[in-house]
Short mmCIF file of C-alpha atoms and ligand atoms in Angstrom, two decimals:
data_model
loop_
_atom_site.label_atom_id
_atom_site.label_comp_id
_atom_site.label_asym_id
_atom_site.label_seq_id
_atom_site.Cartn_x
_atom_site.Cartn_y
_atom_site.Cartn_z
CA MET A 1 121.90 131.90 127.70
CA ARG A 2 119.73 129.54 125.65
CA SER A 3 121.46 126.21 124.97
CA MET A 4 122.10 125.25 121.33
CA LYS A 5 121.61 121.56 122.23
CA THR A 6 124.26 120.49 119.72
CA ASP A 7 123.77 116.88 120.82
CA HIS A 8 120.26 117.07 119.36
CA VAL A 9 121.58 117.84 115.88
CA TYR A 10 123.08 115.37 113.38
CA GLU A 11 126.87 115.37 113.29
CA PRO A 12 128.13 115.50 109.65
CA ALA A 13 129.20 112.00 108.61
CA GLU A 14 130.08 109.94 105.50
CA ASP A 15 126.61 110.53 104.01
CA THR A 16 126.95 114.31 104.48
CA PHE A 17 130.31 114.35 102.68
CA LEU A 18 129.16 112.08 99.83
CA LEU A 19 126.17 114.35 99.16
CA LEU A 20 128.37 117.44 99.46
CA ARG A 21 130.83 116.14 96.83
CA ALA A 22 127.97 115.32 94.45
CA ALA A 23 126.38 118.74 95.07
CA LEU A 24 129.63 120.57 94.33
CA LYS A 25 129.78 118.81 90.95
CA GLU A 26 126.12 119.53 90.21
CA VAL A 27 125.63 123.14 91.30
CA ARG A 28 125.73 126.02 88.80
CA PRO A 29 126.26 129.72 89.63
CA ALA A 30 122.72 130.71 88.55
CA ASP A 31 121.01 128.05 90.68
CA SER A 32 118.62 128.73 93.50
CA VAL A 33 119.21 125.87 95.90
CA LEU A 34 117.08 124.33 98.64
CA GLU A 35 118.80 122.07 101.13
CA MET A 36 116.14 120.15 102.99
CA GLY A 37 117.03 118.73 106.42
CA CYS A 38 120.15 120.87 106.66
CA GLY A 39 121.25 119.74 110.14
CA ARG A 40 124.25 121.87 111.14
CA GLY A 41 124.28 123.47 107.69
CA LEU A 42 127.65 122.22 106.44
CA ILE A 43 126.42 121.47 102.90
CA SER A 44 124.53 124.77 102.60
CA ARG A 45 127.54 126.71 103.85
CA GLU A 46 129.80 125.15 101.22
CA LEU A 47 127.30 125.97 98.46
CA THR A 48 126.57 129.60 99.35
CA SER A 49 129.51 130.92 97.34
CA LYS A 50 128.72 128.58 94.39
CA ALA A 51 125.05 129.38 93.79
CA ARG A 52 122.83 132.44 93.35
CA ARG A 53 120.86 131.65 96.52
CA VAL A 54 120.79 128.87 99.10
CA ILE A 55 117.91 128.27 101.50
CA ALA A 56 118.19 125.62 104.19
CA THR A 57 115.27 123.97 105.97
CA ASP A 58 114.90 121.52 108.80
CA ILE A 59 112.15 120.34 111.09
CA ASN A 60 114.52 120.56 114.09
CA PRO A 61 114.74 124.10 115.55
CA HIS A 62 118.16 123.36 117.14
CA ALA A 63 119.56 122.53 113.70
CA LEU A 64 118.23 125.78 112.26
CA ARG A 65 119.77 127.81 115.06
CA MET A 66 123.17 126.25 114.33
CA ALA A 67 122.81 126.80 110.57
CA ARG A 68 121.76 130.44 111.08
CA LYS A 69 124.87 131.01 113.20
CA MET A 70 126.87 130.19 110.07
CA GLY A 71 125.03 132.91 108.16
CA ILE A 72 122.73 130.57 106.25
CA GLU A 73 119.19 131.61 105.28
CA THR A 74 116.87 129.16 107.04
CA VAL A 75 113.19 128.24 107.13
CA ARG A 76 111.60 125.76 109.53
CA ALA A 77 109.56 123.28 107.52
CA ASP A 78 108.33 119.71 107.56
CA LEU A 79 109.41 118.52 104.11
CA PHE A 80 107.75 120.85 101.52
CA ARG A 81 104.89 121.93 103.82
CA GLY A 82 104.46 125.71 103.52
CA ILE A 83 107.13 126.03 100.81
CA LYS A 84 105.65 127.63 97.72
CA ALA A 85 108.79 128.41 95.72
CA ARG A 86 110.44 126.30 93.01
CA PHE A 87 114.19 125.65 92.97
CA ASP A 88 116.84 124.78 90.39
CA LEU A 89 118.54 122.33 92.73
CA ILE A 90 117.13 120.54 95.77
CA LEU A 91 119.37 118.51 98.08
CA PHE A 92 118.31 116.07 100.78
CA ASN A 93 120.20 113.72 103.08
CA PRO A 94 117.07 112.34 104.76
CA PRO A 95 116.56 110.00 107.69
CA TYR A 96 116.88 106.71 105.80
CA LEU A 97 117.53 103.98 108.37
CA PRO A 98 114.87 101.30 108.81
CA THR A 99 113.76 101.93 112.40
CA GLY A 100 111.44 99.84 114.53
CA PRO A 101 109.82 101.14 117.75
CA GLN A 102 112.66 99.67 119.82
CA ASP A 103 115.36 101.45 117.75
CA LYS A 104 114.08 105.00 118.27
CA LEU A 105 116.43 107.58 119.78
CA GLU A 106 115.41 110.15 122.38
CA GLY A 107 114.54 113.69 121.36
CA TRP A 108 115.18 115.59 118.14
CA LEU A 109 118.05 113.38 117.02
CA ASN A 110 115.54 110.62 116.31
CA LEU A 111 114.33 112.67 113.32
CA ALA A 112 117.82 112.57 111.79
CA PHE A 113 117.93 108.77 111.65
CA ASN A 114 114.41 107.39 111.82
CA GLY A 115 113.26 106.37 108.35
CA GLY A 116 110.35 104.36 109.73
CA VAL A 117 110.11 100.58 109.47
CA SER A 118 110.91 100.58 105.72
CA GLY A 119 113.54 103.34 105.90
CA ARG A 120 111.46 105.22 103.28
CA GLU A 121 108.86 107.01 105.37
CA THR A 122 110.46 110.43 104.79
CA ILE A 123 111.92 109.63 101.36
CA ASN A 124 108.52 108.70 99.87
CA PRO A 125 106.59 111.91 100.65
CA PHE A 126 109.65 113.93 99.59
CA MET A 127 109.58 112.31 96.15
CA GLU A 128 105.80 112.69 95.87
CA ASP A 129 106.03 116.49 96.19
CA LEU A 130 109.37 117.04 94.46
CA ARG A 131 108.14 117.78 90.91
CA ASP A 132 105.99 120.67 92.17
CA HIS A 133 109.04 122.37 93.67
CA LEU A 134 111.47 122.13 90.78
CA ALA A 135 111.90 125.07 88.42
CA PRO A 136 112.13 124.31 84.68
CA GLY A 137 115.36 122.37 84.18
CA GLY A 138 115.51 121.68 87.91
CA ARG A 139 116.94 118.57 89.52
CA ALA A 140 117.43 117.06 92.97
CA LEU A 141 120.15 115.05 94.67
CA LEU A 142 118.84 112.54 97.20
CA LEU A 143 121.13 110.52 99.47
CA VAL A 144 119.87 106.99 100.11
CA SER A 145 121.22 103.71 101.50
CA THR A 146 120.89 100.16 100.25
CA LEU A 147 119.40 99.51 103.70
CA SER A 148 116.35 101.55 102.70
CA GLY A 149 115.75 99.51 99.52
CA LEU A 150 117.18 100.94 96.31
CA ILE A 151 114.83 99.02 94.02
CA GLU A 152 111.76 100.23 95.92
CA ILE A 153 113.04 103.84 95.86
CA GLU A 154 113.69 103.73 92.11
CA GLU A 155 110.27 102.17 91.50
CA LYS A 156 108.59 104.84 93.63
CA ALA A 157 110.48 107.61 91.80
CA LYS A 158 109.18 106.24 88.50
CA ASN A 159 105.61 106.15 89.83
CA ASP A 160 106.01 109.77 90.96
CA GLY A 161 107.04 110.83 87.44
CA LEU A 162 110.75 111.14 88.18
CA GLU A 163 113.83 109.90 86.35
CA ALA A 164 116.45 108.60 88.78
CA MET A 165 120.13 108.28 87.97
CA MET A 166 122.88 107.14 90.33
CA VAL A 167 125.61 109.81 90.37
CA ALA A 168 127.72 108.72 93.37
CA ARG A 169 128.10 105.64 95.53
CA GLU A 170 130.28 104.52 98.41
CA LYS A 171 130.50 101.06 99.98
CA TYR A 172 130.68 100.45 103.71
CA PHE A 173 130.80 97.28 105.75
CA PHE A 174 127.02 96.97 106.18
CA GLU A 175 125.56 99.26 103.50
CA GLU A 176 126.20 101.21 100.35
CA LEU A 177 125.42 104.93 100.27
CA VAL A 178 124.10 106.22 96.97
CA VAL A 179 123.30 109.68 95.60
CA LEU A 180 120.37 109.68 93.18
CA ARG A 181 119.90 112.54 90.76
CA LEU A 182 116.15 113.03 90.27
CA ARG A 183 114.41 115.09 87.62
CA PRO A 184 110.95 115.11 86.10
CA ALA A 185 110.56 112.26 83.62
CA GLY A 186 109.90 113.60 80.14
CA GLY A 187 111.14 117.07 81.14
CA PHE A 188 108.88 120.05 81.85
CA LEU A 189 105.98 119.98 79.44
C1 LIG B 201 120.72 112.51 108.20
S1 LIG B 201 120.40 114.13 108.84
C2 LIG B 201 121.29 115.13 107.66
C3 LIG B 201 121.74 116.48 108.20
C4 LIG B 201 122.64 117.27 107.26
N1 LIG B 201 121.98 117.62 106.02
C5 LIG B 201 123.89 116.47 106.94
O1 LIG B 201 123.95 115.91 105.82
O2 LIG B 201 124.77 116.39 107.80
C6 LIG B 201 118.68 114.38 108.36
C7 LIG B 201 118.12 115.76 108.69
O3 LIG B 201 116.78 115.82 108.19
C8 LIG B 201 115.96 116.47 109.16
N2 LIG B 201 114.58 116.03 108.96
C9 LIG B 201 114.02 114.84 109.32
N3 LIG B 201 112.74 114.80 108.95
C10 LIG B 201 112.47 116.00 108.35
C11 LIG B 201 111.30 116.56 107.78
N4 LIG B 201 110.14 115.90 107.75
N5 LIG B 201 111.38 117.81 107.25
C12 LIG B 201 112.56 118.49 107.29
N6 LIG B 201 113.69 118.01 107.83
C13 LIG B 201 113.65 116.77 108.35
C14 LIG B 201 116.54 116.05 110.50
O4 LIG B 201 116.17 116.93 111.53
C15 LIG B 201 118.05 116.07 110.18
O5 LIG B 201 118.62 117.33 110.44
#
């Protein structure tokens, strides 16, 4: 039997649950939802009964196998590459930890944590392509940490034509986790 390699997939943690709570407040029954970087699929599973459609993506094939086992519709994708559709709600708990060469983990799990030296190396390209994947009236919830530089993220969102609003936050010993609600600045013209 092929191994599921569960140790290569992110274990739901405080960030997962903070994003999940924000998503449950945000989602509407008519929404088509994309959860990017779904990991084990916990967030997508909770949303399937609350939205019209939920699609979960990840770059890690082991994560997708686990999510599919829970009955979630999955697509393997590197950020928005190959994704043509637009969504009403996009969710992402990205790798956001500043990570130098010496901090890298072995194998697929590295992709769950490694935000590059700035912590924003996955967050930045996500925001650059976000507008093109939101349906009219669409919005995104992005989980970030103060460790990855909130001011820089908000500045980048503005430069990418997005309005960012903090909708949830939780303090920990060494960081604060924040959920940003992103939508196109000036609406859909
Ligand atoms: C912090 S984990 C979050 C997992 C899950 N959503 C949760 O909240 O428990 C980040 C996830 O993003 C995925 N990921 C990292 N880089 C990605 C990329 N370029 N495209 C798609 N998924 C990516 C990782 O494989 C990992 O499953």
